[in-house]
Tab-separated table of C-alpha atoms in Angstrom:
chain	number	residue	atom	x	y	z
N	1	MET	CA	-166.647	134.650	19.210
N	2	LYS	CA	-163.380	133.673	17.028
N	3	ASN	CA	-160.034	133.927	18.868
N	4	GLU	CA	-157.908	136.277	16.410
N	5	GLU	CA	-154.264	134.857	16.140
N	6	ASN	CA	-151.360	137.423	17.630
N	7	THR	CA	-149.110	138.298	14.193
N	8	GLU	CA	-146.560	140.873	16.849
N	9	PRO	CA	-143.507	138.570	16.804
N	10	CYS	CA	-142.313	137.252	20.922
N	11	TYR	CA	-138.068	137.728	21.343
N	12	ASP	CA	-135.943	135.593	22.688
N	13	ASP	CA	-133.006	138.104	23.683
N	14	PHE	CA	-130.217	136.242	24.667
N	15	GLN	CA	-126.154	136.516	24.953
N	16	PRO	CA	-124.236	134.309	24.082
N	17	TYR	CA	-121.750	132.232	25.490
N	18	CYS	CA	-117.906	133.388	24.463
N	19	GLN	CA	-114.659	132.116	25.070
N	20	TRP	CA	-111.999	133.986	25.227
N	21	ARG	CA	-108.025	132.650	25.121
N	22	LYS	CA	-104.174	133.593	22.936
N	23	GLU	CA	-103.546	132.770	19.941
N	24	VAL	CA	-101.447	129.593	19.879
N	25	GLY	CA	-98.220	129.964	17.662
N	26	ALA	CA	-99.215	133.575	17.509
N	27	SER	CA	-95.446	136.161	16.744
N	28	ILE	CA	-93.714	137.044	20.174
N	29	ILE	CA	-93.800	140.369	18.811
N	30	GLN	CA	-97.370	141.203	18.227
N	31	GLU	CA	-99.895	139.542	20.697
N	32	VAL	CA	-103.499	138.032	19.374
N	33	ARG	CA	-106.729	137.127	21.540
N	34	ILE	CA	-109.454	135.025	19.901
N	35	VAL	CA	-113.232	135.473	20.838
N	36	GLU	CA	-115.240	132.365	20.173
N	37	ILE	CA	-118.874	133.509	20.231
N	38	HIS	CA	-121.570	130.431	20.629
N	39	LEU	CA	-124.422	131.098	18.625
N	40	GLN	CA	-125.855	127.593	17.376
N	41	GLY	CA	-129.302	127.858	15.878
N	42	PHE	CA	-128.200	131.220	13.101
N	43	LYS	CA	-126.535	131.622	10.008
N	44	GLU	CA	-124.037	133.972	8.768
N	45	GLU	CA	-126.355	136.229	6.458
N	46	GLU	CA	-128.550	136.657	10.308
N	47	LEU	CA	-126.054	138.044	12.251
N	48	LYS	CA	-124.990	141.710	11.595
N	49	ASN	CA	-122.209	143.987	12.718
N	50	GLU	CA	-120.567	147.500	13.805
N	51	MET	CA	-118.086	149.693	14.190
N	52	LYS	CA	-118.588	152.188	16.760
N	53	TRP	CA	-116.459	156.143	17.502
N	54	ASP	CA	-116.590	154.585	20.914
N	55	GLY	CA	-114.264	151.910	20.660
N	56	CYS	CA	-116.930	148.944	20.535
N	57	LEU	CA	-118.056	146.557	17.951
N	58	TYR	CA	-121.266	146.290	18.013
N	59	ILE	CA	-122.589	142.548	17.284
N	60	SER	CA	-126.434	141.538	16.160
N	61	GLY	CA	-128.463	139.002	15.335
N	62	GLU	CA	-132.310	137.313	14.892
N	63	HIS	CA	-133.122	134.220	13.999
N	64	PRO	CA	-136.486	133.026	14.141
N	65	MET	CA	-137.257	129.810	16.107
N	66	GLY	CA	-140.985	129.781	14.587
N	67	LYS	CA	-144.833	130.488	15.295
N	68	ASN	CA	-143.532	134.391	15.935
N	69	LYS	CA	-141.117	133.099	18.027
N	70	ILE	CA	-137.300	134.764	17.425
N	71	LYS	CA	-134.506	134.678	19.379
N	72	ARG	CA	-132.683	137.948	19.621
N	73	LEU	CA	-129.033	138.662	20.716
N	74	SER	CA	-126.695	142.274	21.327
N	75	LYS	CA	-123.137	141.820	22.204
N	76	ARG	CA	-120.602	144.769	22.387
N	77	ILE	CA	-116.981	144.158	22.588
N	78	ASP	CA	-114.134	146.804	23.367
N	79	VAL	CA	-112.116	146.469	20.560
N	80	SER	CA	-110.130	149.930	21.530
N	81	LYS	CA	-106.954	148.121	22.653
N	82	TYR	CA	-106.609	146.644	19.606
N	83	ASP	CA	-105.606	147.475	16.573
N	84	ILE	CA	-109.109	147.628	14.002
N	85	LYS	CA	-107.475	147.569	11.181
N	86	GLY	CA	-106.505	144.220	11.784
N	87	ILE	CA	-109.428	142.794	12.780
N	88	GLU	CA	-110.489	139.322	11.171
N	89	ALA	CA	-114.243	137.257	11.373
N	90	LYS	CA	-115.245	133.638	10.076
N	91	PHE	CA	-118.200	132.583	11.614
N	92	GLU	CA	-117.997	129.187	10.948
N	93	GLY	CA	-120.185	125.354	13.234
N	94	GLY	CA	-122.185	128.060	14.876
N	95	LYS	CA	-119.527	129.887	15.898
N	96	LEU	CA	-118.529	133.648	14.853
N	97	ILE	CA	-114.534	133.907	15.776
N	98	LEU	CA	-113.048	136.206	15.806
N	99	ARG	CA	-108.647	137.065	15.754
N	100	LEU	CA	-108.227	140.611	17.528
N	101	PRO	CA	-104.128	141.841	17.089
N	102	CYS	CA	-103.247	143.618	20.331
N	103	LYS	CA	-101.499	147.407	19.247
N	104	SER	CA	-98.109	146.717	19.019
N	105	SER	CA	-96.625	150.071	19.513
N	106	THR	CA	-97.342	148.858	23.907
N	107	PHE	CA	-93.899	146.696	22.614
N	108	SER	CA	-90.787	147.351	21.950
N	109	LEU	CA	-88.454	144.930	21.060
N	110	LEU	CA	-84.425	144.971	21.600
N	111	THR	CA	-81.263	144.065	19.516
N	112	ASN	CA	-78.699	142.511	20.487
N	113	GLY	CA	-76.381	145.286	17.641
N	114	ARG	CA	-76.271	141.913	15.025
N	115	GLY	CA	-80.135	142.023	14.502
N	116	ASN	CA	-80.455	138.641	16.490
N	117	ALA	CA	-83.649	140.021	18.928
N	118	ILE	CA	-82.848	139.356	22.852
N	119	GLY	CA	-85.675	140.380	24.321
N	120	ILE	CA	-88.984	141.482	24.471
N	121	LEU	CA	-89.836	144.978	27.059
N	122	HIS	CA	-93.024	146.206	27.199
N	123	LEU	CA	-92.674	150.170	25.956
N	124	HIS	CA	-93.115	151.767	29.970
N	125	GLU	CA	-91.421	148.842	31.553
N	126	PHE	CA	-88.499	149.602	29.646
N	127	LEU	CA	-89.073	153.316	30.230
N	128	LYS	CA	-88.636	152.516	33.690
N	129	SER	CA	-85.681	150.463	33.490
N	130	SER	CA	-84.359	154.045	31.238
N	131	MET	CA	-84.571	155.803	33.895
N	132	ALA	CA	-83.671	154.515	37.169
N	133	LEU	CA	-80.276	153.700	34.467
N	134	ALA	CA	-79.872	157.422	33.964
N	135	LEU	CA	-80.522	157.485	37.651
N	136	LEU	CA	-77.525	155.242	39.038
N	137	ILE	CA	-74.604	156.664	36.170
N	138	ILE	CA	-75.912	160.570	37.923
N	139	LEU	CA	-75.546	159.557	40.829
N	140	GLY	CA	-72.041	157.196	40.062
N	141	PHE	CA	-70.505	160.382	39.261
N	142	TYR	CA	-71.189	162.338	41.294
N	143	ILE	CA	-70.263	160.230	44.158
N	144	TYR	CA	-66.725	160.205	41.568
N	145	LYS	CA	-66.122	163.680	41.168
N	146	TYR	CA	-66.727	164.177	45.266
N	147	SER	CA	-64.309	161.445	46.111
N	148	GLN	CA	-61.755	163.455	43.600
N	149	CYS	CA	-62.460	166.425	45.212
N	150	THR	CA	-61.515	165.124	49.309
N	151	TYR	CA	-58.897	164.307	51.086
N	152	PHE	CA	-59.658	161.398	53.596
N	153	GLY	CA	-56.062	161.261	54.703
N	154	ASN	CA	-54.729	161.404	58.780
C-alpha cells in the first residue's frame, strides 16, 4: 500500500503584533496616529487590504512556509475616526506602517485677531465654554437690571 501525500494546505492563522503611537512632529492642528503591524517573513505582494463600508480597513495575507504550510493573517482596524483619504501605508523591514490622520473637523483653532494661534480646543469643549459664558452674561444682565429697579435704602 502506498502512502498518499496530503496536498491540502495546512493554514497557520495568526494575529500580528500591532504597535500604536502618535506621530512625532505632527501638526498641532491635525493629530496623526501611526500603526506598525509586524509581519516578519511576509512580502508586500503577499498582502491585501480592503476598505469596507463599515468604516474598517481589512488586511489579509498568506505566506508559504513550505510542505503545504501557509501562514495566514486577517486583521481588522477601525478607521472611522480617521481621515480615510489621508491614510498612507508602506511596507518596510517586515512591518506594514500605516499613517492615520485624525479627522480635523473635531478641532477648532483660536486666533488673537492678528492671525497668531493662541490655542486649540476640541469643538465640543469650545461649545460648552461658549454656553457657560452666554449664561453668565445673561445672569449678569438680569442682576444689573434688577439692582437698578430695586431700592436698597433705609
